[in-house]
Coordinates of C-alpha atoms in Angstrom, one line a residue:
X18 CA -5.8 33.6 1.2
X19 CA -4.1 30.8 -0.7
X20 CA -2.8 31.6 -4.0
X21 CA -0.1 30.4 -6.2
X22 CA 3.1 32.4 -5.3
X23 CA 5.2 32.0 -8.6
X24 CA 7.7 34.5 -7.5
X25 CA 8.3 32.7 -4.3
X26 CA 8.8 29.4 -6.2
X27 CA 11.1 30.9 -8.7
X28 CA 13.2 32.3 -5.9
X29 CA 13.4 28.9 -4.1
X30 CA 16.8 27.1 -3.8
X31 CA 16.9 24.0 -6.2
X32 CA 17.3 21.7 -3.3
X33 CA 14.0 23.1 -1.9
X34 CA 12.3 22.7 -5.3
X35 CA 13.6 19.2 -5.2
X36 CA 12.1 18.6 -1.9
X37 CA 8.8 20.0 -3.0
X38 CA 8.6 17.8 -6.0
X39 CA 9.6 14.5 -4.4
X40 CA 7.2 15.2 -1.5
X41 CA 4.3 15.8 -3.7
X42 CA 4.9 13.1 -6.3
X43 CA 5.5 10.4 -3.6
X44 CA 2.5 11.5 -1.5
X45 CA 0.1 11.5 -4.5
X46 CA 1.4 7.9 -5.2
X47 CA 0.6 6.8 -1.9
X48 CA -2.8 8.3 -1.8
X49 CA -3.6 6.5 -5.2
X50 CA -2.4 3.1 -3.8
X51 CA -4.5 3.5 -0.7
X52 CA -7.6 4.0 -2.7
X53 CA -6.5 0.9 -5.0
X54 CA -5.9 -1.3 -1.8
X55 CA -9.1 -0.1 -0.3
X56 CA -11.6 -1.1 -3.3
X57 CA -9.7 -4.2 -3.9
X58 CA -10.5 -5.4 -0.2
X59 CA -14.0 -4.3 -0.5
X60 CA -14.8 -5.9 -3.8
X61 CA -12.7 -9.1 -3.6
X62 CA -13.8 -11.1 -0.3
X63 CA -11.3 -14.0 -1.2
X64 CA -8.3 -11.7 -0.3
X65 CA -9.5 -10.6 3.1
X66 CA -8.3 -11.7 6.5
X67 CA -7.3 -10.0 9.7
X68 CA -3.8 -9.7 8.9
X69 CA -4.5 -7.9 5.5
X70 CA -6.9 -5.6 7.0
X71 CA -3.9 -4.5 9.2
X72 CA -2.1 -3.9 6.2
X73 CA -5.1 -1.6 4.9
X74 CA -4.8 0.2 8.2
X75 CA -1.2 0.9 7.7
X76 CA -1.6 2.1 4.2
X77 CA -4.6 4.3 5.4
X78 CA -2.1 5.9 7.9
X79 CA 0.5 6.4 5.4
X80 CA -2.1 8.1 3.3
X81 CA -3.1 10.3 6.1
X82 CA 0.6 11.4 6.5
X83 CA 0.7 12.0 2.7
X84 CA -2.2 14.3 2.9
X85 CA -0.2 16.3 5.8
X86 CA 2.6 16.6 3.1
X87 CA 0.5 17.6 0.4
X88 CA -0.9 20.5 2.8
X89 CA 2.6 21.5 3.6
X90 CA 3.4 21.9 0.1
X91 CA 0.4 24.0 -0.3
X92 CA 1.5 26.3 2.5
X93 CA 5.1 26.5 1.0
X94 CA 4.0 27.6 -2.5
X95 CA 0.7 29.4 -1.5
X96 CA 1.9 31.9 0.9
X97 CA 5.0 34.3 1.1
X98 CA 6.0 33.2 4.6
X99 CA 4.8 31.6 7.8
X100 CA 2.7 34.2 9.3
X101 CA -0.6 34.5 11.3
X102 CA -2.4 34.0 7.9
X103 CA -0.8 30.6 7.1
X104 CA -0.3 29.4 10.5
X105 CA -3.7 27.6 10.8
X106 CA -3.1 25.8 7.6
X107 CA 0.4 24.7 8.7
X108 CA -1.0 23.6 12.1
X109 CA -3.6 21.5 10.4
X110 CA -0.9 19.8 8.2
X111 CA 1.2 19.2 11.1
X112 CA -1.7 17.6 13.0
X113 CA -2.4 15.4 10.0
X114 CA 1.3 14.4 9.9
X115 CA 1.8 13.6 13.7
X116 CA -1.4 11.8 14.0
X117 CA -1.2 9.3 11.1
X118 CA 2.6 8.8 11.4
X119 CA 2.4 7.5 14.9
X120 CA -0.8 5.6 13.9
X121 CA 1.2 3.9 11.0
X122 CA 4.1 3.1 13.3
X123 CA 1.7 1.3 16.0
X124 CA -0.3 -0.5 13.3
X125 CA 3.1 -1.9 12.0
X126 CA 3.8 -2.9 15.5
X127 CA 0.2 -4.5 15.7
X128 CA 0.9 -6.4 12.5
X129 CA 4.2 -7.8 14.0
X130 CA 2.2 -8.9 17.1
X131 CA -0.4 -10.6 15.0
X132 CA 2.0 -12.4 12.8
X133 CA 3.9 -13.6 15.9
X134 CA 0.8 -15.1 17.6
X135 CA -0.2 -16.7 14.4
X136 CA 3.2 -18.3 14.0
X137 CA 3.2 -19.6 17.4
X138 CA -0.5 -20.8 17.2
X139 CA -1.9 -18.3 19.8
X140 CA -4.9 -17.8 17.5
X141 CA -7.3 -17.0 20.3
X142 CA -5.0 -14.0 21.2
X143 CA -4.5 -13.0 17.5
X144 CA -8.3 -12.9 16.9
X145 CA -9.3 -11.0 19.9
X146 CA -6.6 -8.3 19.7
X147 CA -8.3 -6.3 17.0
X148 CA -10.5 -4.1 19.1
X149 CA -7.6 -3.4 21.4
X150 CA -5.5 -2.6 18.4
X151 CA -8.1 -0.2 17.0
X152 CA -8.3 1.7 20.5
X153 CA -4.5 2.3 20.8
X154 CA -3.6 2.7 17.1
X155 CA -6.1 5.5 16.5
X156 CA -6.9 6.8 20.1
X157 CA -3.3 7.2 21.2
X158 CA -2.1 9.1 18.2
X159 CA -5.2 11.2 18.5
X160 CA -4.5 12.0 22.1
X161 CA -0.9 13.1 21.4
X162 CA -1.8 15.2 18.5
X163 CA -4.5 17.0 20.6
X164 CA -1.8 17.6 23.3
X165 CA 0.7 19.1 20.9
X166 CA -2.1 21.3 19.4
X167 CA -3.3 22.5 22.9
X168 CA 0.3 23.3 23.8
X169 CA 0.7 25.3 20.5
X170 CA 3.8 23.7 19.3
X171 CA 2.7 22.8 15.9
X172 CA 3.9 24.9 12.9
X173 CA 6.6 25.3 10.5
X174 CA 9.6 23.0 10.9
X175 CA 13.0 24.3 9.5
X176 CA 15.2 22.3 12.0
X177 CA 16.5 22.9 15.5
X178 CA 19.9 24.0 14.5
X179 CA 21.2 26.8 12.2
X180 CA 21.5 25.7 8.5
X181 CA 19.7 22.4 9.4
X182 CA 17.7 21.8 6.3
X183 CA 14.2 20.1 6.8
X184 CA 12.0 18.6 4.2
X185 CA 9.0 20.9 3.1
X186 CA 6.4 20.0 5.7
X187 CA 4.9 21.3 8.6
X188 CA 5.7 19.6 11.9
X189 CA 6.8 21.0 15.4
X190 CA 7.5 24.7 15.2
X191 CA 11.3 25.0 15.2
X192 CA 11.0 28.4 17.4
X193 CA 10.0 26.7 20.5
X194 CA 12.5 26.1 23.2
X195 CA 12.2 22.4 23.7
X196 CA 12.1 21.5 20.0
X197 CA 14.0 18.1 20.2
X198 CA 11.9 16.9 23.1
X199 CA 8.6 17.6 21.2
X200 CA 9.9 16.2 17.9
X201 CA 10.7 12.8 19.8
X202 CA 7.2 12.9 21.3
X203 CA 5.6 13.7 17.9
X204 CA 7.0 10.8 16.1
X205 CA 10.7 10.1 16.0
X206 CA 10.6 8.4 19.4
X207 CA 7.7 6.2 18.4
X208 CA 9.5 5.7 14.9
X209 CA 12.8 4.6 16.7
X210 CA 10.9 2.1 19.1
X211 CA 8.9 0.7 16.2
X212 CA 12.1 0.0 14.1
X213 CA 13.7 -1.9 17.1
X214 CA 10.5 -3.9 17.6
X215 CA 9.8 -4.8 14.0
X216 CA 13.4 -5.8 13.6
X217 CA 13.3 -8.3 16.5
X218 CA 9.9 -9.6 15.4
X219 CA 11.0 -10.1 11.9
X220 CA 14.2 -12.1 13.1
X221 CA 11.8 -14.4 15.3
X222 CA 9.4 -14.8 12.4
X223 CA 12.3 -15.6 9.9
X224 CA 13.7 -18.0 12.5
X225 CA 10.4 -19.8 12.7
X226 CA 9.9 -20.0 8.9
X227 CA 13.5 -21.5 8.4
X228 CA 13.0 -24.0 11.5
X229 CA 9.7 -25.4 10.1
X230 CA 10.3 -28.6 8.2
X231 CA 9.2 -28.7 4.6
X232 CA 6.6 -31.3 4.0
X233 CA 7.8 -34.5 2.6
X234 CA 5.9 -36.2 -0.2
X235 CA 4.4 -39.4 1.2
X236 CA 2.9 -42.4 -0.9
X237 CA -0.7 -42.7 0.4
X238 CA -1.8 -46.3 0.9
X239 CA -4.8 -47.8 -1.1
X240 CA -7.9 -46.3 -0.3
X241 CA -6.4 -43.5 1.6
X242 CA -5.7 -40.0 0.6
X243 CA -2.9 -37.8 1.7
X244 CA -3.3 -34.2 2.5
X245 CA -0.3 -31.8 3.3
X246 CA -0.8 -29.4 6.1
X247 CA -2.2 -26.1 4.8
X248 CA 0.3 -23.2 4.9
X249 CA -0.1 -19.8 6.7
X250 CA -1.4 -17.7 4.1
X251 CA 0.1 -14.6 5.8
X252 CA 3.6 -16.0 6.1
X253 CA 4.7 -13.5 3.3
X254 CA 3.6 -10.4 5.3
X255 CA 6.4 -10.7 7.7
X256 CA 8.6 -9.0 4.8
X257 CA 6.5 -5.8 5.3
X258 CA 8.4 -5.4 8.7
X259 CA 11.6 -5.2 6.7
X260 CA 10.2 -2.7 4.4
X261 CA 9.2 -0.5 7.3
X262 CA 12.5 -0.6 8.8
X263 CA 14.3 0.1 5.4
X264 CA 12.1 3.1 4.8
X265 CA 12.0 4.6 8.3
X266 CA 15.5 4.3 9.4
X267 CA 16.6 7.1 7.2
X268 CA 14.6 9.8 9.2
X269 CA 15.8 8.3 12.5
X270 CA 19.4 8.3 11.4
X271 CA 19.0 11.9 10.0
X272 CA 17.6 13.2 13.2
X273 CA 20.2 11.6 15.3
X274 CA 23.3 13.0 13.2
X275 CA 21.7 16.4 12.4
X276 CA 23.2 17.7 15.7
X277 CA 26.6 17.1 14.5
X278 CA 26.5 17.8 10.5
X279 CA 24.2 20.2 8.6
X280 CA 25.3 19.3 5.1
X281 CA 22.7 16.3 4.8
X282 CA 20.9 17.4 1.6
X283 CA 21.1 13.8 0.1
X284 CA 19.9 12.1 3.4
X285 CA 17.0 14.7 3.6
X286 CA 16.0 13.7 0.1
X287 CA 16.1 10.1 0.9
X288 CA 13.9 10.7 4.0
X289 CA 11.4 12.7 2.0
X290 CA 11.0 9.9 -0.6
X291 CA 10.8 7.1 2.1
X292 CA 8.6 8.7 4.4
X293 CA 5.9 9.5 1.8
X294 CA 6.2 6.5 -0.4
X295 CA 5.3 3.8 2.3
X296 CA 1.8 3.5 1.2
X297 CA 2.9 2.9 -2.4
X298 CA 5.4 0.4 -1.6
X299 CA 3.2 -1.7 0.9
X300 CA 0.4 -1.8 -1.6
X301 CA 2.8 -3.0 -4.5
X302 CA 4.1 -5.6 -2.1
X303 CA 0.5 -6.6 -1.2
X304 CA -0.3 -7.1 -4.9
X305 CA 2.7 -8.5 -6.4
X306 CA 4.5 -10.5 -3.8
X307 CA 1.8 -12.3 -2.0
X308 CA 1.2 -15.4 -4.0
X309 CA -2.5 -16.0 -2.8
X310 CA -3.5 -12.4 -3.5
X311 CA -1.8 -12.4 -6.9
X312 CA -3.5 -15.5 -7.9
X313 CA -7.0 -14.3 -6.8
X314 CA -6.5 -11.1 -8.6
X315 CA -5.2 -12.7 -11.8
X316 CA -8.4 -15.2 -11.6
X317 CA -10.8 -12.5 -11.1
X318 CA -9.5 -10.0 -13.6
X319 CA -9.2 -12.6 -16.2
X320 CA -12.6 -14.1 -15.6
X321 CA -14.1 -10.5 -15.8
X322 CA -12.4 -10.0 -19.0
X323 CA -13.5 -13.4 -20.4
X324 CA -17.2 -12.8 -19.4
X325 CA -17.3 -9.4 -21.1
X326 CA -15.7 -10.6 -24.2
X327 CA -18.0 -13.7 -24.5
X328 CA -21.1 -11.5 -23.7
X329 CA -20.0 -9.2 -26.5
X330 CA -19.7 -12.1 -29.1
X331 CA -22.9 -13.5 -28.0
X332 CA -24.9 -10.3 -28.3
X333 CA -23.2 -9.5 -31.6
X334 CA -25.1 -10.6 -34.9
X335 CA -22.3 -12.1 -36.9
X336 CA -22.7 -13.1 -40.5
X337 CA -20.8 -15.9 -42.0
X338 CA -19.2 -15.3 -45.5
X339 CA -19.4 -18.6 -47.3
X340 CA -18.3 -19.4 -50.7
X341 CA -21.0 -21.8 -52.0
X342 CA -19.3 -22.9 -55.1
X343 CA -16.3 -23.8 -53.1
X344 CA -18.2 -25.9 -50.8
X345 CA -19.9 -27.8 -53.6
X346 CA -16.4 -28.8 -55.2
X347 CA -15.1 -30.3 -52.2
X348 CA -15.7 -34.1 -52.4
X349 CA -19.5 -33.4 -53.2
X350 CA -20.2 -34.5 -49.6
X351 CA -21.5 -31.2 -48.4
X352 CA -24.9 -30.1 -48.0
X353 CA -26.4 -27.4 -50.0
X354 CA -26.7 -24.0 -48.8
X355 CA -30.2 -22.5 -48.5
X356 CA -30.7 -18.7 -48.6
X357 CA -29.6 -16.5 -45.8
X358 CA -32.3 -14.8 -43.7
X359 CA -31.5 -11.8 -41.4
X360 CA -27.6 -12.2 -42.0
X361 CA -27.9 -15.7 -40.5
X362 CA -26.6 -18.9 -42.4
X363 CA -29.0 -21.8 -42.2
X364 CA -28.2 -25.4 -43.3
X365 CA -30.7 -28.1 -44.3
X366 CA -30.5 -31.7 -45.3
X367 CA -31.7 -32.9 -48.9
X368 CA -32.7 -36.3 -49.8
X369 CA -30.0 -38.8 -50.9
X370 CA -27.2 -36.9 -48.9
X371 CA -25.6 -38.0 -45.6

């Protein structure tokens, strides 16, 4: 049964407490960001298109992996050790981590492909690839996770080498013989492939963006209107590929050099933050650095605020304090004020006055 094991928490090494705290905080931040992005796309139709829906699927995958990390932290602080009692919980956390991390890598590759098709004007392929992307990006990780669960290789991950410190999540059981092979199958291999693919795709998209000539202002002839060609509203999404590479390269690098060095505390901490903070960073980029989304959000929020304030002012019964003697003394041109009824001031016109 799960219960807070304060003795085990106090007895932990400081670095383990750091891993637990970083993993939990960054995972909760990604979950909150996922909820925010989901409701924004549902409530504001003006910011929706296919590429931005792919960003939502990436953030949902990041949130699913964050749920796996939260469950792993619960195993770490709720059980004295990995035993038959905590093993099912650890397996469930590992299943979440494996499936949604691979899904996030595949959806990022799908975003890169979609942006490349849009940049090279293959709109028919870009518009028809969504159902194939759903089948591959959700079905393929599910099949890998089911295979690993059937082989009973999911469990507590403390690293393949003695003294090799791992972040506090459940992943591949470190006691199995072919630990490295299953780790590559469960996510590291797909992560490295996605890093290479996204790097190449970003270079191509950046080359395309720099090669595109800037529109020159032209003086329209009389009776004619000049219209600049519309810009691609998804052109700024290519920078998400760089964010993916920068956040995932630490985990890949840590896995490669962990066979030669075991004193990797700092790199493990960076890996914990980067792996679990992807959903938060992607959502922040979506709202802050995409000009069209930022403009729509600003107009929508300001419009709602203005309507709320104006409605309150219209519904309020406001009385006007008027100094009648002061009005009579000013040039003698003012009308006389009649009595106020129901806290409202009424003006009437007398004979002989303008």
